[in-house]
Amino acid sequence: MASAQLAKGSTQLRRRSLRKAMPGYAFIAPAFLLYAIFFIYPFIISIYYSFVRWSGAGPKEFIGLANYQRLFSDRLLWQALSHNLVWVVVGTVAPIAIALLLGALMWRGARGMLVFRIIYFLPVVLAEVVVAIIWNWIYHPLFGALNELLAAIGLGSLTRGWLGDPDTALIAVLVTAIWSYFGFAFVIIMAGLQDVNVDLVEAAMIDGANGWQRFVHVVIPELRHVLTMITAFTLIGGFNVFVIIFIMTQGGPGTATQVIGTYTYRKAFQESDIGYGATLSLVMTTISLVASYLFIRLRERSE
Amino acid sequence: MKRLINRRSLFRGSSSLMIMAILAACGATESSTPSTGGGNAGGTTSAAASPAGGTESSPAASPMGASTAATPAGGAETSPSASASPAGGTASSPSAGGAEGNADSAELLLWDTETDNTEKMDQLIGRCSEANPNITIRREVQTTDQMRNTLRTALDAGQGPDIFAYDTGPGFAGVLAKAGLLLPLDEAYQTYGWNDRLFPIAKQRTTFDGKVYGIGNQLEVVGVFYNKRIFEEQGISEPKTHEELLQAAQKLKGAGVIPIAFANQNKWPAGHTFSVFAGNIVGRDKLAQAISGEVPWDGPEFVQAIQIPFVEMNQAGYFIPDVNAVTYDDWQTLFTTGQAAMSLTGTWQISDYSNQETMPDPVGFFFYPPINGQPIAPPSGLGSGYFVSSKTQHPEAATKILDCLFSEENARFWVEEMNQIPPVQVDPSNFQVTDLMRFTLQALQEGADTMGYNVDVLTPENFNTMMGDGFQEVLAGGKTAQQQADDLQQAMEEAQAQGKVFDITE
C-alpha cells in the first residue's frame, strides 16, 4: 500500500519534473537539431562510407573492412602522420615556451603592457587563410621579406624558396602556425598568472630560490590547469591541421608537408575515393580523441 | 586543361568534422528538396538550389541577374531570354503562338564556368534564346573549382543543371558517364550534322565506352610563347631543334634573363611540361598507348622525358630559381614584365599575352622543337566540354541549345569576343583577332590530327597526384627520373586494377 503510493508519487514527480524540463528541452532543441544535422548525422554517415568503395557518383560498393586494411600498407599515410607528430610536438612546445617567456617578463607589469598584449594577440584574430597568404609572401623566393632580410644582414647564402625546399617546407609552415597561435597561449597564460599565489613565490624567495627556480618550481605548477587546457587544444589542433598547409603548400613539395588532413582531402576529393577518404577522416578523429583523452587523464592522475 | 586557381573557393574546413560534414553532405542531398533541374512538371520556377560551396559568395557565383525569367505555367508568353544581356535579353518578344509555344516550351538550367567572360556568355546565351524562343535558359556561372565540388553531387541528387560545362577527362566527365548521369548524344551528332561541323577531337574526348556524351570546347595547345623584344636584343631566332633551344637558353641566362618561365609550386604545370617532352620523345601514338595503359611508363623514353626538363634543364638553371616555391601566377608576372624570355604554357594565356596593358612587349609563339630528330606532338586538348544531364526533362531542347552554342556563326563569337577556340571548323582569315590568336587557330585547324596529348586531362586522378607530387620531388633532387617513372607506372597499374583507365587509342 505504502509502496504503491510511493510509486504513484514518484510517477507524479517524474511527470512534474518532465513538465518542468520541457522549456529546457525546447530551448536546446534548435542547437541540438543543428548539432544532429551537422555533426551526428555526418559522423554516422562517414562510418558507413568507410565500408564502401564510392567515387562520389554512381553506385556504392560494400567492401567490408578493405578500407581499414589499406591503412596499414599506406606509406603516404604514415609519412603524413609523422608530419602530424612533428606538428603536435613542436607546435605545442614552442607556443607555450614563447608565451611563458613573455608572460614571465610581463607578469609584474611592464610599461605599455596593453599594447604588447594587443600586438601578441593580433595574429590570433586573423583568419587562418589570411595568415597563410601573408606568410606565403614573407617566404616568397623572389620578393619575400625573409630572403630580403637575410640578404640585407649578410646571410644571403641562406636565402632559398622556403616553401619549395623539402628540407625547410614543414618547419616554415609550422613557424607560421606558431606565430598565429602563441598569442592565444600568451593571453591564457597571462590570465593564469593573475591567479598565481604571490605568497608562495615570496616564501620561495625567502627560502633562497633564485628567479629560475621560483619560475620552474612555483609558478609553472600553479599554471598547470591553464597549461593542460592549452596543450589539449594544440593536441587536437595538431592532428586536425589543414587550412594553413593546404593554402601554403598543398602538401608539397612532393609530400614533404602532407599531413593527415590534406591527405584525406586529396584522397576523398581529388582522387574521388570517398570511401577511403571517410576512413582517413575517422582515423584522424580517433587519434585526436584518444590523444586528448589520454593526456587529460594523465594530468588528472598526476594531481 | 586550364586550371582556374581561385583562392576564394579553397576548401576551408580545418577539422575532421568539417570533412565529415562535407562527406555527409554528399549523401544528404540524395534524399532532399525538390528538384530544380529540368523544369518541374508544373512549370514552376523554383529557385535554383544555390550550387557552389554554400557560403562562399564569390561575386561570380551569382549569375548576372539572370535566372529570374519566370515562365508562367501554361502561359501564352514565353520570355525568350534568361539572361539580362544587352543583346537579346531585354527585348522580350513573345513566343510564336500560344498553343504551340505551350507544348514545346522548356526551361533549362545551364551551369558554365565563364567567370572571366560572364557578360559575353550572357550575350551568347541571349543569341541562342532568341533563336529558340520556346526555350528559356537560366544561366548560373561558377568557378571551375566550385563546379568540380558541386556538380557530381547535384546531378546525382537530380538537382543539377540540364546543360553544363565540365572537364572532359575520364576523371571528370568519364566518371559521370559511368554513373549514368550524362545523356548520350550519338543521335544528336547525326541529327544536327555535328560530325561534319565539329573537329573530331570534340567527339573523341567526350566519348566513353563507345558512346559520345558531349561537345568538347576550348581547344588548347601547349607551346612556347616568347618575348620578341628580348629575342631580338639577344640576336636569337625561333629555335628549330631542342639543342638550339638549349643554346638560346644558355645565352639568355648569360644575359641575366630567366630563359624559360617555368615554375611548379602549383604542381600541375609540370604535368604540361612532361606532356610536351613525352609527346616529342615517344611520339603521339605511343603516348596514347601509355595513357591507355598499353605501354609502360617506366621505359627509357619516358624516363628521358622526365630527365631532360626536370633534371638537366632545371640544374642548368634555365627555369625560374626555386622552381618549387614559385607559383603559376608569379611565372606569368615574370614573363609579362620581361624578366623571363620564354613561357612554356598553353594557349589559354593568349588573351593575357596579347593585351598591351598586361604584356607591353610583343609575343611570338612556336611549338616546342623536335628532340632527337623525332616529329613533334604538341599537347593539345580541351579546356572543358558541354554536356547534358541524363535527368533532364527536355533532352531535345537541351541538344538544340548545344547546337546553337556551337553553330558556325557563334564560333566566331567564341573566338572574337571570348578569346576561346571552339571545336567548330571555320575559316579564321577574316576574323578580327590578334596575330597570336590567328596563328594558333590556323595551327589547330591544320594540325589537329597530329597533335599530342596533355597527359593529365586523360589519366586517372591517382596518376595525376603522383605526377604532381613526384615531379616536385624530382625538381627538388630528392627523387630520380627513373624512380618517378616507376611510380607513375605503379599508379597506372593501380588505376587499371580499379577500372579507371580509359582507352584513347583510335
PDB file of C-alpha atoms in Angstrom, chain A residues 39 42-43 45-46 49 55-58 60 140-142 160-161 164 166 240 242-243 246-248 250 252-255 265-266 269-272 274 278 281 284-285, chain B residues 7 10-17 19-24 26-28 30 152 156 175 179 181 265 267 322 324-326 330 334 461-462 465 469 472-473 476 500:
ATOM      1  CA  PHE A  39      27.670  16.584 -36.522  1.00  0.00           C
ATOM      2  CA  PRO A  42      27.645  13.238 -40.875  1.00  0.00           C
ATOM      3  CA  PHE A  43      29.601  11.276 -38.321  1.00  0.00           C
ATOM      4  CA  ILE A  45      27.280   8.505 -42.484  1.00  0.00           C
ATOM      5  CA  SER A  46      31.090   8.743 -42.543  1.00  0.00           C
ATOM      6  CA  TYR A  49      31.150   5.426 -46.168  1.00  0.00           C
ATOM      7  CA  SER A  55      33.652   7.650 -56.387  1.00  0.00           C
ATOM      8  CA  GLY A  56      31.168  10.292 -55.267  1.00  0.00           C
ATOM      9  CA  ALA A  57      28.752   9.424 -58.051  1.00  0.00           C
ATOM     10  CA  GLY A  58      27.187   6.176 -59.059  1.00  0.00           C
ATOM     11  CA  LYS A  60      28.403   2.370 -53.695  1.00  0.00           C
ATOM     12  CA  HIS A 140      58.323  34.183 -51.366  1.00  0.00           C
ATOM     13  CA  PRO A 141      61.604  33.278 -53.078  1.00  0.00           C
ATOM     14  CA  LEU A 142      61.612  36.239 -55.455  1.00  0.00           C
ATOM     15  CA  ARG A 160      66.017  29.925 -50.530  1.00  0.00           C
ATOM     16  CA  GLY A 161      62.485  29.090 -51.618  1.00  0.00           C
ATOM     17  CA  GLY A 164      59.633  24.829 -52.100  1.00  0.00           C
ATOM     18  CA  PRO A 166      61.567  19.713 -48.874  1.00  0.00           C
ATOM     19  CA  ASN A 240      43.381  18.353 -37.476  1.00  0.00           C
ATOM     20  CA  PHE A 242      44.524  21.589 -42.684  1.00  0.00           C
ATOM     21  CA  VAL A 243      43.872  25.124 -43.902  1.00  0.00           C
ATOM     22  CA  PHE A 246      46.573  23.465 -47.874  1.00  0.00           C
ATOM     23  CA  ILE A 247      46.937  27.112 -48.755  1.00  0.00           C
ATOM     24  CA  MET A 248      50.676  27.428 -48.288  1.00  0.00           C
ATOM     25  CA  GLN A 250      49.103  21.890 -50.751  1.00  0.00           C
ATOM     26  CA  GLY A 252      54.170  19.866 -51.224  1.00  0.00           C
ATOM     27  CA  PRO A 253      56.855  19.971 -52.364  1.00  0.00           C
ATOM     28  CA  GLY A 254      56.149  16.368 -53.193  1.00  0.00           C
ATOM     29  CA  THR A 255      54.647  15.105 -49.985  1.00  0.00           C
ATOM     30  CA  TYR A 265      41.194  15.816 -48.738  1.00  0.00           C
ATOM     31  CA  ARG A 266      43.378  14.564 -51.527  1.00  0.00           C
ATOM     32  CA  PHE A 269      38.055  14.937 -53.221  1.00  0.00           C
ATOM     33  CA  GLN A 270      40.996  14.983 -55.608  1.00  0.00           C
ATOM     34  CA  GLU A 271      41.165  11.268 -56.268  1.00  0.00           C
ATOM     35  CA  SER A 272      37.407  10.785 -55.762  1.00  0.00           C
ATOM     36  CA  ILE A 274      35.234   8.906 -50.902  1.00  0.00           C
ATOM     37  CA  ALA A 278      35.953   8.801 -44.942  1.00  0.00           C
ATOM     38  CA  SER A 281      38.801  11.173 -41.529  1.00  0.00           C
ATOM     39  CA  MET A 284      42.011  11.467 -37.708  1.00  0.00           C
ATOM     40  CA  THR A 285      39.062  11.845 -35.351  1.00  0.00           C
TER      41      THR A 285
ATOM     42  CA  ARG B   7      41.694  31.205 -53.619  1.00  0.00           C
ATOM     43  CA  LEU B  10      39.642  26.875 -51.404  1.00  0.00           C
ATOM     44  CA  PHE B  11      38.396  24.271 -49.101  1.00  0.00           C
ATOM     45  CA  ARG B  12      38.178  25.808 -45.690  1.00  0.00           C
ATOM     46  CA  GLY B  13      37.254  23.119 -43.276  1.00  0.00           C
ATOM     47  CA  SER B  14      40.002  22.926 -40.773  1.00  0.00           C
ATOM     48  CA  SER B  15      38.848  19.961 -38.848  1.00  0.00           C
ATOM     49  CA  SER B  16      37.954  16.411 -39.468  1.00  0.00           C
ATOM     50  CA  LEU B  17      34.444  17.293 -38.525  1.00  0.00           C
ATOM     51  CA  ILE B  19      35.470  16.990 -43.792  1.00  0.00           C
ATOM     52  CA  MET B  20      32.961  14.575 -42.432  1.00  0.00           C
ATOM     53  CA  ALA B  21      30.229  17.118 -42.773  1.00  0.00           C
ATOM     54  CA  ILE B  22      31.090  17.530 -46.397  1.00  0.00           C
ATOM     55  CA  LEU B  23      31.321  13.828 -46.938  1.00  0.00           C
ATOM     56  CA  ALA B  24      27.928  13.516 -45.433  1.00  0.00           C
ATOM     57  CA  CYS B  26      27.266  14.274 -50.486  1.00  0.00           C
ATOM     58  CA  GLY B  27      24.918  11.712 -49.149  1.00  0.00           C
ATOM     59  CA  ALA B  28      22.479  14.067 -47.539  1.00  0.00           C
ATOM     60  CA  GLU B  30      20.313  12.393 -52.182  1.00  0.00           C
ATOM     61  CA  ARG B 152      28.606  15.465 -59.278  1.00  0.00           C
ATOM     62  CA  ASP B 156      23.389  12.502 -58.515  1.00  0.00           C
ATOM     63  CA  VAL B 175      33.080   9.334 -64.051  1.00  0.00           C
ATOM     64  CA  ALA B 179      27.489   6.658 -63.272  1.00  0.00           C
ATOM     65  CA  LEU B 181      24.456  10.848 -65.264  1.00  0.00           C
ATOM     66  CA  GLN B 265      54.552  25.401 -56.852  1.00  0.00           C
ATOM     67  CA  LYS B 267      52.069  21.019 -59.015  1.00  0.00           C
ATOM     68  CA  ASP B 322      63.440  27.962 -56.504  1.00  0.00           C
ATOM     69  CA  ASN B 324      59.005  24.549 -56.462  1.00  0.00           C
ATOM     70  CA  ALA B 325      58.320  27.698 -54.488  1.00  0.00           C
ATOM     71  CA  VAL B 326      57.160  29.922 -57.335  1.00  0.00           C
ATOM     72  CA  ASP B 330      54.338  34.615 -60.402  1.00  0.00           C
ATOM     73  CA  LEU B 334      57.934  37.320 -64.648  1.00  0.00           C
ATOM     74  CA  GLU B 461      43.352  11.041 -60.729  1.00  0.00           C
ATOM     75  CA  ASN B 462      45.741   8.928 -58.674  1.00  0.00           C
ATOM     76  CA  THR B 465      48.529  13.248 -57.973  1.00  0.00           C
ATOM     77  CA  ASP B 469      53.997  15.164 -56.090  1.00  0.00           C
ATOM     78  CA  GLN B 472      58.204  18.312 -57.468  1.00  0.00           C
ATOM     79  CA  GLU B 473      60.429  15.757 -55.799  1.00  0.00           C
ATOM     80  CA  ALA B 476      63.963  19.194 -55.697  1.00  0.00           C
ATOM     81  CA  LYS B 500      39.750   3.715 -64.065  1.00  0.00           C
TER      82      LYS B 500
END
